[in-house]
Coordinates of C-alpha atoms in Angstrom, one line a residue:
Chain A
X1 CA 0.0 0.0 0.0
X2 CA 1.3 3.6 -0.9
X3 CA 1.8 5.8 1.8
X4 CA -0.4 8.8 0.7
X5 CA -3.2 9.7 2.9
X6 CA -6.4 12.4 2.5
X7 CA -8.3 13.5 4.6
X8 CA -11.4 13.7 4.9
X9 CA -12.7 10.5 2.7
X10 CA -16.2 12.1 2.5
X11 CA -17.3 15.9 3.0
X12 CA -20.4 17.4 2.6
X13 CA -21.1 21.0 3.1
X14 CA -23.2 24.1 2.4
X15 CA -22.5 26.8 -0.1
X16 CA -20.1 29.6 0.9
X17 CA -17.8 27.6 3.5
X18 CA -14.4 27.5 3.3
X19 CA -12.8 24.3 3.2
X20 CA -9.3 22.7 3.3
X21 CA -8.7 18.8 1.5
X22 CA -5.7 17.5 3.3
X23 CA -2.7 15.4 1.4
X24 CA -0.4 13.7 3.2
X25 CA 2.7 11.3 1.9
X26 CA 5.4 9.9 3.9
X27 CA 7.2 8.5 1.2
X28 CA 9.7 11.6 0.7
X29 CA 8.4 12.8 -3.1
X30 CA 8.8 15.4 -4.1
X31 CA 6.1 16.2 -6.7
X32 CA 2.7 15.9 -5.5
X33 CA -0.6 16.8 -7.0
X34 CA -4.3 17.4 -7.3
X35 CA -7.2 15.9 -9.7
X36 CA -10.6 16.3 -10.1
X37 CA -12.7 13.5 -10.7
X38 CA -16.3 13.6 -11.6
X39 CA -18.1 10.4 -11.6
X40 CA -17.5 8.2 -14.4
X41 CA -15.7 11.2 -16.3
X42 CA -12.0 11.6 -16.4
X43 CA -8.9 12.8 -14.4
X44 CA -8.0 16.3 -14.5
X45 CA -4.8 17.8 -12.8
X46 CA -5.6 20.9 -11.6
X47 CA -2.4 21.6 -9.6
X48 CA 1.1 20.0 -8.9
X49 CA 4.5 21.0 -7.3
X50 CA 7.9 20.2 -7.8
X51 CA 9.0 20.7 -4.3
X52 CA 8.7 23.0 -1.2
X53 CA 7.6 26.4 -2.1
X54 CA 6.6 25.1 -5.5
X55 CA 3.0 25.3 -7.0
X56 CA 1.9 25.2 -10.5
X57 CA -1.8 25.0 -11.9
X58 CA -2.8 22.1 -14.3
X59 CA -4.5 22.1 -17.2
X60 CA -7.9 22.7 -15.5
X61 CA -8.8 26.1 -14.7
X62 CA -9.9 25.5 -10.5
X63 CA -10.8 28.3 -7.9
X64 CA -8.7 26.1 -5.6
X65 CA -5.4 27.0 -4.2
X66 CA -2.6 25.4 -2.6
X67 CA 0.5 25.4 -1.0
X68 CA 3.5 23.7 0.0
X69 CA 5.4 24.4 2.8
X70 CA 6.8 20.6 4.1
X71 CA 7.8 18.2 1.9
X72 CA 4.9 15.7 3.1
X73 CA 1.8 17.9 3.4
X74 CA 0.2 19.6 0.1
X75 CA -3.5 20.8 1.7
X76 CA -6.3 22.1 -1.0
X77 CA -8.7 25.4 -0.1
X78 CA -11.3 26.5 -1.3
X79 CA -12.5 29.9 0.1
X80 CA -15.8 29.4 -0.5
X81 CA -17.3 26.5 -1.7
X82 CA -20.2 26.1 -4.5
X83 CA -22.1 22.9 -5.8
X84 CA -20.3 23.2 -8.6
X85 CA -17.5 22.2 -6.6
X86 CA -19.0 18.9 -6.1
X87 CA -16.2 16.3 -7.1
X88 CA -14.0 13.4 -6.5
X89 CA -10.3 15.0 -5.5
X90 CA -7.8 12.9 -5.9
X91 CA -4.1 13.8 -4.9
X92 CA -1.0 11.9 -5.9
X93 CA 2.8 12.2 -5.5
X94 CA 5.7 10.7 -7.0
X95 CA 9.8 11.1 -7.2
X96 CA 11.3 14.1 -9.1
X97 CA 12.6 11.8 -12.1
X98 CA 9.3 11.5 -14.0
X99 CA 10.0 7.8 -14.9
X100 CA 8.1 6.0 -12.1
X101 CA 4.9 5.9 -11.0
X102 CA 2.7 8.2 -9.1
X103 CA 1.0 6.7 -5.6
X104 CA -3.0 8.0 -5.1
X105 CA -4.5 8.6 -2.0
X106 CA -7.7 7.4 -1.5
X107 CA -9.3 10.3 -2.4
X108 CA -12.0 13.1 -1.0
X109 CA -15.6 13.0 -1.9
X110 CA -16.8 16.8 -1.7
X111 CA -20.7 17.6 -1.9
X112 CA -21.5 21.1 -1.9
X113 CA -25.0 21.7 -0.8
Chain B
X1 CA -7.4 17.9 -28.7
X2 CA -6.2 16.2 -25.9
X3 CA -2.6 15.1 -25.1
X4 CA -3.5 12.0 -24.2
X5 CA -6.5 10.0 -26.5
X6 CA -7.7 6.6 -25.6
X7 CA -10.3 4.3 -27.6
X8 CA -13.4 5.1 -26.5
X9 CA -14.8 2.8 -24.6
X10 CA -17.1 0.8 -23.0
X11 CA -15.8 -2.4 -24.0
X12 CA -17.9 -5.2 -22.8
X13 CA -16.2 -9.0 -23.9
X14 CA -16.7 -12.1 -22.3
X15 CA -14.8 -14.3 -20.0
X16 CA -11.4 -15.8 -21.8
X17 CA -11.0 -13.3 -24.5
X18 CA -8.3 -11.2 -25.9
X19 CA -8.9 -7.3 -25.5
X20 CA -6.5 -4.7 -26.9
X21 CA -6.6 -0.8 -25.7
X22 CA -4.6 1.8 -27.9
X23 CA -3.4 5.4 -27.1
X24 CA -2.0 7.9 -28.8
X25 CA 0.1 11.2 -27.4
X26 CA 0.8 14.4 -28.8
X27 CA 3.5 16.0 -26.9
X28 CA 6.5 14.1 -28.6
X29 CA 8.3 15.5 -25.7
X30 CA 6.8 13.2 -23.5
X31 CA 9.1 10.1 -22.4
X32 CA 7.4 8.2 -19.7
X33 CA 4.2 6.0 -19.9
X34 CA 2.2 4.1 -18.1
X35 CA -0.8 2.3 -18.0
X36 CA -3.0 2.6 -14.8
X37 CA -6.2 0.6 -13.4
X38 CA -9.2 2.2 -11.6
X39 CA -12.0 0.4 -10.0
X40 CA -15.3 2.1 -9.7
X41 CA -15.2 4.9 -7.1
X42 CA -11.9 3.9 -6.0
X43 CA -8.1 5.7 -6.6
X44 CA -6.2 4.6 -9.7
X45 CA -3.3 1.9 -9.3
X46 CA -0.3 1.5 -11.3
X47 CA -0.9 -1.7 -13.8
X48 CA 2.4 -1.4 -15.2
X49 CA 5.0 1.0 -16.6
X50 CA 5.6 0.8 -20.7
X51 CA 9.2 0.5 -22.1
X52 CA 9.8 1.1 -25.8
X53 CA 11.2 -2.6 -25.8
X54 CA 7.6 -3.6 -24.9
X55 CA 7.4 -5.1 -21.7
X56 CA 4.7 -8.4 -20.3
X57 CA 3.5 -9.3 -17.1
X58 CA 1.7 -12.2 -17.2
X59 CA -1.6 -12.3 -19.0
X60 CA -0.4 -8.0 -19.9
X61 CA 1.7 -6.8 -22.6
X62 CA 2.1 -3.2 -23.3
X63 CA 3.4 -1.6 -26.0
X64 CA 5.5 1.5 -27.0
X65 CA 5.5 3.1 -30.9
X66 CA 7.2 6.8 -30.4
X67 CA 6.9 7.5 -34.0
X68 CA 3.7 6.9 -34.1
X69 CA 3.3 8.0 -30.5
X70 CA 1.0 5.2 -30.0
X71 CA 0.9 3.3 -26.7
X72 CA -1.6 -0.1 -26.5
X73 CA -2.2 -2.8 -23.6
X74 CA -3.4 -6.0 -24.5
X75 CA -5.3 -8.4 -22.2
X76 CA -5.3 -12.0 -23.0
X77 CA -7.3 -14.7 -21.5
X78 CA -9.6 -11.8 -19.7
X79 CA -10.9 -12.7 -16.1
X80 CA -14.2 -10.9 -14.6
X81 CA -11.7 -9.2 -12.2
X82 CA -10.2 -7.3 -14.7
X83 CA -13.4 -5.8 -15.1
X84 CA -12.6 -2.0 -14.4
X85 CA -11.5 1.5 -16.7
X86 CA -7.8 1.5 -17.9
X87 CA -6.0 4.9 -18.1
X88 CA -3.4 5.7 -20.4
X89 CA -0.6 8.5 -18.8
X90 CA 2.4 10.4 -20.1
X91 CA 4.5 12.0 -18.5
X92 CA 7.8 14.9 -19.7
X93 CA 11.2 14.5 -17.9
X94 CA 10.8 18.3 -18.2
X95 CA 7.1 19.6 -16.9
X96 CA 7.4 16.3 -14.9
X97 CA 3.1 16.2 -15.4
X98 CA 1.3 13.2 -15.0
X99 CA -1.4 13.3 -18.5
X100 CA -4.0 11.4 -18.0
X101 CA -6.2 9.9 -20.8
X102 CA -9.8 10.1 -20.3
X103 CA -10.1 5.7 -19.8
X104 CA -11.8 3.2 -21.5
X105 CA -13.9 0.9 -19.2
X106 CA -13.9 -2.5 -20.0
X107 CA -16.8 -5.2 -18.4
X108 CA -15.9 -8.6 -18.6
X109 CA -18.9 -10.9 -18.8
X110 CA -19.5 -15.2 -17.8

């Protein structure tokens, strides 16, 4: 089993919360990132990082952010949350060389209400 | 269009047959590929990486053309348990992003 955890497995919350999807990997990578799943649809990154202090967006615009200040920890927010936020999220890490493969957490169920 | 294309899918064969998923990419700068496995609702899992020698394990054999930038997996003997969507990914030494293809789901029937 990878060594990737999020937290929380399953959220649901009203409209115009703020809310923080926490990453966590104890496996030392140093790129990490985010994708949003819809159900049955496909994966799309919507942010990664190279290392500390590192954050890029993906190819999906998202009025996420995030930020990485420890190796292990790379936390989504949203400021304030709309059902169209309603998604799978899905992080993932993996080492800097690009030729192996990326480890998934389990991923978070968000439901905007 | 996207970077990464896959067959369209679903692909719904019965128990014992051959299956064969293709993929092309379009960023020739891309040098790393994969093929992953995702059960319903779950996170996806590495099924196995693809080397340009083409590379087997067990009843999987995957397959690298760069100049045709074409990527396929072939499943022989299928079992009901590999009943489950199949993502192509690329990756660039350079951006170092994980592309995702959009999946094809296969259901494997008695």
């Amino acid at each position: 089993e990878a060594d990737i955890y999020q937290t929380p497995r399953y959220l649901v919350i009203g409209t115009g919360k703020k809310i923080t999807l926490e990453c966590s990997q104890t496996m030392g990578h140093d790129k990490m990132y985010w994708y949003q799943q819809d159900p049955g649809m496909e994966l799309h990154l919507i942010h990664y990082s190279y290392g500390v202090n590192s954050t890029e967006k993906g190819d999906l615009s998202s009025e996420s952010t995030v930020s990485r200040i420890r190796t292990e920890h790379f936390p989504l927010t949203l400021e304030s949350a709309r059902p169209s936020h309603t998604s799978q999220y899905l992080c993932a890490s993996s080492v800097s060389d690009g030729a192996t493969e990326a480890f998934f957490g389990q991923g978070t169920r968000l439901t905007v209400v | 269009r996207k970077e990464v294309e896959q067959d369209p899918g679903p692909f719904n064969v019965p128990e014992g047959a051959t299956v064969a998923f293709n993929c092309t990419y379009s960023n020739s700068a891309s040098q790393s590929f994969f093929w992953y496995r995702q059960d319903c609702r779950k996170e996806p899992k590495l099924l196995m990486s693809v080397y340009s020698s083409g590379n087997e394990d067990g009843r999987f054999t995957a397959q690298l053309n760069r100049a045709s930038q074409y990527i396929s997996l072939l499943i022989r003997d299928s079992k009901l348990s590999d009943s489950a969507t199949y993502l192509c990914v690329a990756t660039s030494w350079g951006e170092g992003k994980l592309i995702f293809g959009q999946g094809t789901e296969l259901s494997v029937k008695p």
